Coordinates of N, CA and C in Angstrom, one line a residue:
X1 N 0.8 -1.2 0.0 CA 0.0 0.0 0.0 C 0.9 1.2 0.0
X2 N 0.4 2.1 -0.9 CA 1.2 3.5 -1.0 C 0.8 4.4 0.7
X3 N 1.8 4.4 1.2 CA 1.8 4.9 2.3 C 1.9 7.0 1.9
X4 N 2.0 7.0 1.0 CA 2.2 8.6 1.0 C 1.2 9.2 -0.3
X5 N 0.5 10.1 -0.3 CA -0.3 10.6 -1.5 C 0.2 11.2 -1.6
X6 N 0.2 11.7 -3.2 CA 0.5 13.0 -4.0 C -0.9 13.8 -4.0
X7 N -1.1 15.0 -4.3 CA -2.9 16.2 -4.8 C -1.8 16.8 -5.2
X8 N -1.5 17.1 -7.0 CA -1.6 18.2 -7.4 C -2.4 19.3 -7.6
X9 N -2.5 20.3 -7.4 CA -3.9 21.1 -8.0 C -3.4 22.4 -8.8
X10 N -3.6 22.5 -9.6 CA -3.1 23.5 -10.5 C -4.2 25.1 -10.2
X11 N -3.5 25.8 -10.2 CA -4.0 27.5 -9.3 C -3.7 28.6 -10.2
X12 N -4.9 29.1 -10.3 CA -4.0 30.6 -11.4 C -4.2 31.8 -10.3
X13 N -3.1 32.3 -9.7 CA -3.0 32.9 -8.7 C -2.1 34.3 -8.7
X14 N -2.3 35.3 -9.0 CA -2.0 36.7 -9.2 C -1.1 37.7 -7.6
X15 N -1.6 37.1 -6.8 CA -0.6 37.3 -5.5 C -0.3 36.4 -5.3
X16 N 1.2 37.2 -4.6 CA 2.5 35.8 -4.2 C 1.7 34.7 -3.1
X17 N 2.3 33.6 -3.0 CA 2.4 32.9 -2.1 C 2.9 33.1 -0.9
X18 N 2.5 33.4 0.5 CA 3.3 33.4 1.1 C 3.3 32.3 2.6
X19 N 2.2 32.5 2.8 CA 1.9 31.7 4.4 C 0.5 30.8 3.7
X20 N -0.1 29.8 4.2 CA -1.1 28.6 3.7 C -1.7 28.4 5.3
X21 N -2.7 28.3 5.5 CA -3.7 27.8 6.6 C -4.4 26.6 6.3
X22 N -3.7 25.4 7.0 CA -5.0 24.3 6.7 C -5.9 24.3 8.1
X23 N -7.3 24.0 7.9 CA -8.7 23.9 8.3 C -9.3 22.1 8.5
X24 N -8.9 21.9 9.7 CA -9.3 20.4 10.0 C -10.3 20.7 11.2
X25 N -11.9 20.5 10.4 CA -12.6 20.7 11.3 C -12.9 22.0 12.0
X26 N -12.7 22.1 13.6 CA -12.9 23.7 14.2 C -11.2 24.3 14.1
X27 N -10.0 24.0 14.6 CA -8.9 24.6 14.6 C -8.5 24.7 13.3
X28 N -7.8 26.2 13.0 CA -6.8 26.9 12.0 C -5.6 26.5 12.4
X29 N -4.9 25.7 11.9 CA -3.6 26.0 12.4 C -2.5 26.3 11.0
X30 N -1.4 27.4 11.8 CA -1.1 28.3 10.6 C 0.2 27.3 10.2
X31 N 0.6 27.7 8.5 CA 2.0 26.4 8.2 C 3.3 27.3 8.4
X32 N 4.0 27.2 8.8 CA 5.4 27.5 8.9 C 5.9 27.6 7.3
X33 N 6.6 28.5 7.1 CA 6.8 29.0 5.5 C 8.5 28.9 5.5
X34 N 8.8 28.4 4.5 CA 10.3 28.2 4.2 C 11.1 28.3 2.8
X35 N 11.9 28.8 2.2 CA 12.0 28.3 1.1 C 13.7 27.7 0.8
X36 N 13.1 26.9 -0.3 CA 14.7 26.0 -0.5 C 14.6 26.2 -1.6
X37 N 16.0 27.0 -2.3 CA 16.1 26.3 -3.9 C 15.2 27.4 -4.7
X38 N 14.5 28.0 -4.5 CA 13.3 28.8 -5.1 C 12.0 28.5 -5.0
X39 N 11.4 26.9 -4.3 CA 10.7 26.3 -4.3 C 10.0 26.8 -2.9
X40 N 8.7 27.2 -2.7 CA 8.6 27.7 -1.7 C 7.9 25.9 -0.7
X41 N 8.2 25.9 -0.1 CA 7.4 24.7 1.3 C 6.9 25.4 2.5
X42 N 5.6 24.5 2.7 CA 4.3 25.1 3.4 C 4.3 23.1 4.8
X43 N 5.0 23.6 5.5 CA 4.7 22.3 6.2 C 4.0 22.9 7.2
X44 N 2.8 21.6 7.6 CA 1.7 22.0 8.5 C 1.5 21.0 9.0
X45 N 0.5 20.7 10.0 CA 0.3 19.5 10.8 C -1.7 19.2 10.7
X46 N -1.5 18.3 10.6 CA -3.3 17.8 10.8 C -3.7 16.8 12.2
X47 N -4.6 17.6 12.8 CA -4.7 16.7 13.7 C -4.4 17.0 14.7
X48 N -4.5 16.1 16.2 CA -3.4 15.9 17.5 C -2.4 15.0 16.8
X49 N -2.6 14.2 15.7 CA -1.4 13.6 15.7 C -0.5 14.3 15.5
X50 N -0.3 15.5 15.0 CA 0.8 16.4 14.6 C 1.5 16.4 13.5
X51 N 0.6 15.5 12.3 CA 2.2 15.1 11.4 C 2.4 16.0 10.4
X52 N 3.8 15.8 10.4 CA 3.9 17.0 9.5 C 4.1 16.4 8.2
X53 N 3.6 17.0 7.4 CA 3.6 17.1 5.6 C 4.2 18.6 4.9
X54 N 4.5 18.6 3.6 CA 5.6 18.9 3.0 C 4.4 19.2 1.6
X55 N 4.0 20.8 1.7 CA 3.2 21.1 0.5 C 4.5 22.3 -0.6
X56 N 4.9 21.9 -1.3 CA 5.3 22.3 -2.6 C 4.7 23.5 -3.4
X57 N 5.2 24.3 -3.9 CA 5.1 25.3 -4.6 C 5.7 25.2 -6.1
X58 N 5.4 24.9 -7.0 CA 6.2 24.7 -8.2 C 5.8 26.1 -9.0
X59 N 6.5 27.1 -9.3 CA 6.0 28.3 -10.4 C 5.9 27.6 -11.8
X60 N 4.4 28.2 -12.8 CA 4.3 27.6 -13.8 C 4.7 28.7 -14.5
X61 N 3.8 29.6 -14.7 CA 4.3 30.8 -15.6 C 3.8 32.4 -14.6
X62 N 3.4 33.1 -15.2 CA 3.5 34.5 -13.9 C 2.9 34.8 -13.4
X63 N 1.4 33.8 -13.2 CA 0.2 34.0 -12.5 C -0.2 32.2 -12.2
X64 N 0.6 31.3 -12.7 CA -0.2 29.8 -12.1 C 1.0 28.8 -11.5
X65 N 1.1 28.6 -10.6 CA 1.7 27.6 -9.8 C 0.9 26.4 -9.8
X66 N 1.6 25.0 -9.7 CA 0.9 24.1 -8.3 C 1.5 23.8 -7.3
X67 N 0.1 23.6 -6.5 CA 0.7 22.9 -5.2 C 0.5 21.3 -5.4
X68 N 2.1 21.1 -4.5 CA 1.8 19.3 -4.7 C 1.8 19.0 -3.0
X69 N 0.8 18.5 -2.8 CA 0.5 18.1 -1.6 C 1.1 16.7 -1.0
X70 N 1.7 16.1 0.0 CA 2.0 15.1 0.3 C 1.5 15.0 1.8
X71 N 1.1 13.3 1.9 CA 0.6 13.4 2.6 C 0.4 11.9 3.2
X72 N 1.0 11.4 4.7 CA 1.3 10.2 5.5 C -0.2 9.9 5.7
X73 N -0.6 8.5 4.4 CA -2.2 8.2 4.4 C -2.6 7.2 5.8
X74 N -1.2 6.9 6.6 CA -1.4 5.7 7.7 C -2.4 6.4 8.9
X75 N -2.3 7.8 8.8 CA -2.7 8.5 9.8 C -4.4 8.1 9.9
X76 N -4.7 7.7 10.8 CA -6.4 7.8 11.0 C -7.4 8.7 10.6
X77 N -7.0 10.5 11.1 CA -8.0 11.1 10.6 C -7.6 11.1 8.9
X78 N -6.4 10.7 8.1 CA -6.7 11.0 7.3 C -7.7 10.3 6.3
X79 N -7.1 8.9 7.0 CA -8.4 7.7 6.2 C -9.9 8.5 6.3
X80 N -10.6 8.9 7.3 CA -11.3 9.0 7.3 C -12.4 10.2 6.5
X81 N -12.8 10.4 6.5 CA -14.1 11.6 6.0 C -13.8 12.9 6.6
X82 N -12.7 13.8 5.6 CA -12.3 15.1 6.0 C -12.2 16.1 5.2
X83 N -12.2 17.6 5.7 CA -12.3 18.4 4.7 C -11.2 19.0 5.0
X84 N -10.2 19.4 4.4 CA -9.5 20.4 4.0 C -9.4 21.5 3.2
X85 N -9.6 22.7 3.9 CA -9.5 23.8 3.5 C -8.1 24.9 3.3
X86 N -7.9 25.2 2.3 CA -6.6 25.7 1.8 C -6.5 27.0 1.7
X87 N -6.1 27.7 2.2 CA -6.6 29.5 2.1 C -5.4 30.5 2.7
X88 N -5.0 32.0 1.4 CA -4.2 32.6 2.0 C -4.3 33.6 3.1
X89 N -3.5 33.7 4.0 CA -3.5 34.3 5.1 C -4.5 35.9 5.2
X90 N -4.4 36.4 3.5 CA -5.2 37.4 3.9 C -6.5 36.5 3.7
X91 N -7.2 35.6 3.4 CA -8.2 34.7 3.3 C -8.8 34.8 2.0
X92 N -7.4 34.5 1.0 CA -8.2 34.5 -0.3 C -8.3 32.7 -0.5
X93 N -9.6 32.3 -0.9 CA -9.3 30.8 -1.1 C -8.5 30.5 -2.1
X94 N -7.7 29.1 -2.1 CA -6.9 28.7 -3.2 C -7.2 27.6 -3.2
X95 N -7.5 26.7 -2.6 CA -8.1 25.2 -2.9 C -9.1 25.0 -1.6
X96 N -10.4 24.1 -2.2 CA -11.1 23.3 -1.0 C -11.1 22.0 -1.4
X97 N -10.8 21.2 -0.7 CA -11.3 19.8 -1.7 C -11.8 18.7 -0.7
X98 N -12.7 17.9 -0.8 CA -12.9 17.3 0.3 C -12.0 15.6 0.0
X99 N -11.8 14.9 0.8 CA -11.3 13.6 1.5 C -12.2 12.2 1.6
X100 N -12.2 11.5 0.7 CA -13.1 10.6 1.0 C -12.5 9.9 1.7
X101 N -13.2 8.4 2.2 CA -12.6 7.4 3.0 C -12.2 6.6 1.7
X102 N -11.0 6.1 1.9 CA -9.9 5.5 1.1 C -9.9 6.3 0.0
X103 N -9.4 7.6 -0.1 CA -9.2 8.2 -1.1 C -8.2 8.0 -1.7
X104 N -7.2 7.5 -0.8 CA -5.6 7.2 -1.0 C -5.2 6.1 -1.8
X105 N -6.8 5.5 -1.8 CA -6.3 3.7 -2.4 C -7.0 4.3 -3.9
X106 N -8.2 4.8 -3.9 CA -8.6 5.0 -5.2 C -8.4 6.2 -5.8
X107 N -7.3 7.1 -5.2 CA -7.1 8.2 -5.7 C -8.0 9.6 -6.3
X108 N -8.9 9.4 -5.2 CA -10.3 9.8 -5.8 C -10.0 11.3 -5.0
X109 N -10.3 13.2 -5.5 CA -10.2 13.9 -4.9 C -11.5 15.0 -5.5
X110 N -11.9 15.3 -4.4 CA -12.7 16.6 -5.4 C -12.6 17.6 -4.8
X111 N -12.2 18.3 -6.0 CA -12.0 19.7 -5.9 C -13.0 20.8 -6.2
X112 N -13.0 22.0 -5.4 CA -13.8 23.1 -5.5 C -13.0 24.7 -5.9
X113 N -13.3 24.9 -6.7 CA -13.2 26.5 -6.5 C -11.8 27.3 -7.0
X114 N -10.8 27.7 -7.0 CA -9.2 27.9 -7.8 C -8.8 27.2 -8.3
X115 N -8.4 26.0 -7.0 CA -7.8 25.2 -7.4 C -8.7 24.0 -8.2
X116 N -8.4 23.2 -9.4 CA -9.6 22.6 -9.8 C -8.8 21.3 -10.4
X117 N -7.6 21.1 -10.5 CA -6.9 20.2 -11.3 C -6.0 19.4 -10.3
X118 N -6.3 18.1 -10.2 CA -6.1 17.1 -8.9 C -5.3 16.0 -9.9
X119 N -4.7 15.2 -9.8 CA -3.9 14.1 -9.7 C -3.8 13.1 -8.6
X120 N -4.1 12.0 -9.3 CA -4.0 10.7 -7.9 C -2.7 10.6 -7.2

């Protein structure tokens, strides 16, 4: 079993990237912003489990990046039925997409709203 997912989602986005908030349930918790290489990384935690994952910034051309999301599927709340919300600091959305149960096995993602282009 693939213990790690990929979600691309392709974004046409006119302000920079800078800070990312993911939304599990009632707590915001904000990502720690770093860059290596020119690549920007957004690591954040879901859960009490705490785990940390490793979201990617790839520049396409001068207004569309993706994010490539990765993500430890062993974790419980991730198996299960969750939403993730993706939004910049000043609260412009960039991705919503919701989490089925075993989405990891069938690769299944739906996306709402900027972000609209997903990969298994």
């Amino acid at each position: 079993m693939n213990l790690s997912t990929c979600v691309k989602l392709c974004c046409h986005q006119k302000m920079p990237v800078t800070s990312l908030f993911v939304e599990r349930s009632t707590p915001l918790q904000e990502i720690q912003t770093a860059r290596r290489g020119g690549c920007r990384h957004f690591h954040f935690s879901l859960g009490s489990e705490a785990q940390i994952s490793t979201m990617l910034v790839e520049p396409l051309e001068r207004d569309d990046f993706f994010l490539t999301l990765h993500i430890d599927t062993r974790l419980p709340a991730i198996r299960g039925l969750m939403d993730i919300d993706l939004m910049l600091l000043e609260g412009k959305e960039v991705a919503t997409y919701l989490m089925m149960e075993k989405w990891q096995e069938a690769g299944y993602t739906h996306s709402i709203g900027v972000a609209y282009y997903t990969i298994p």
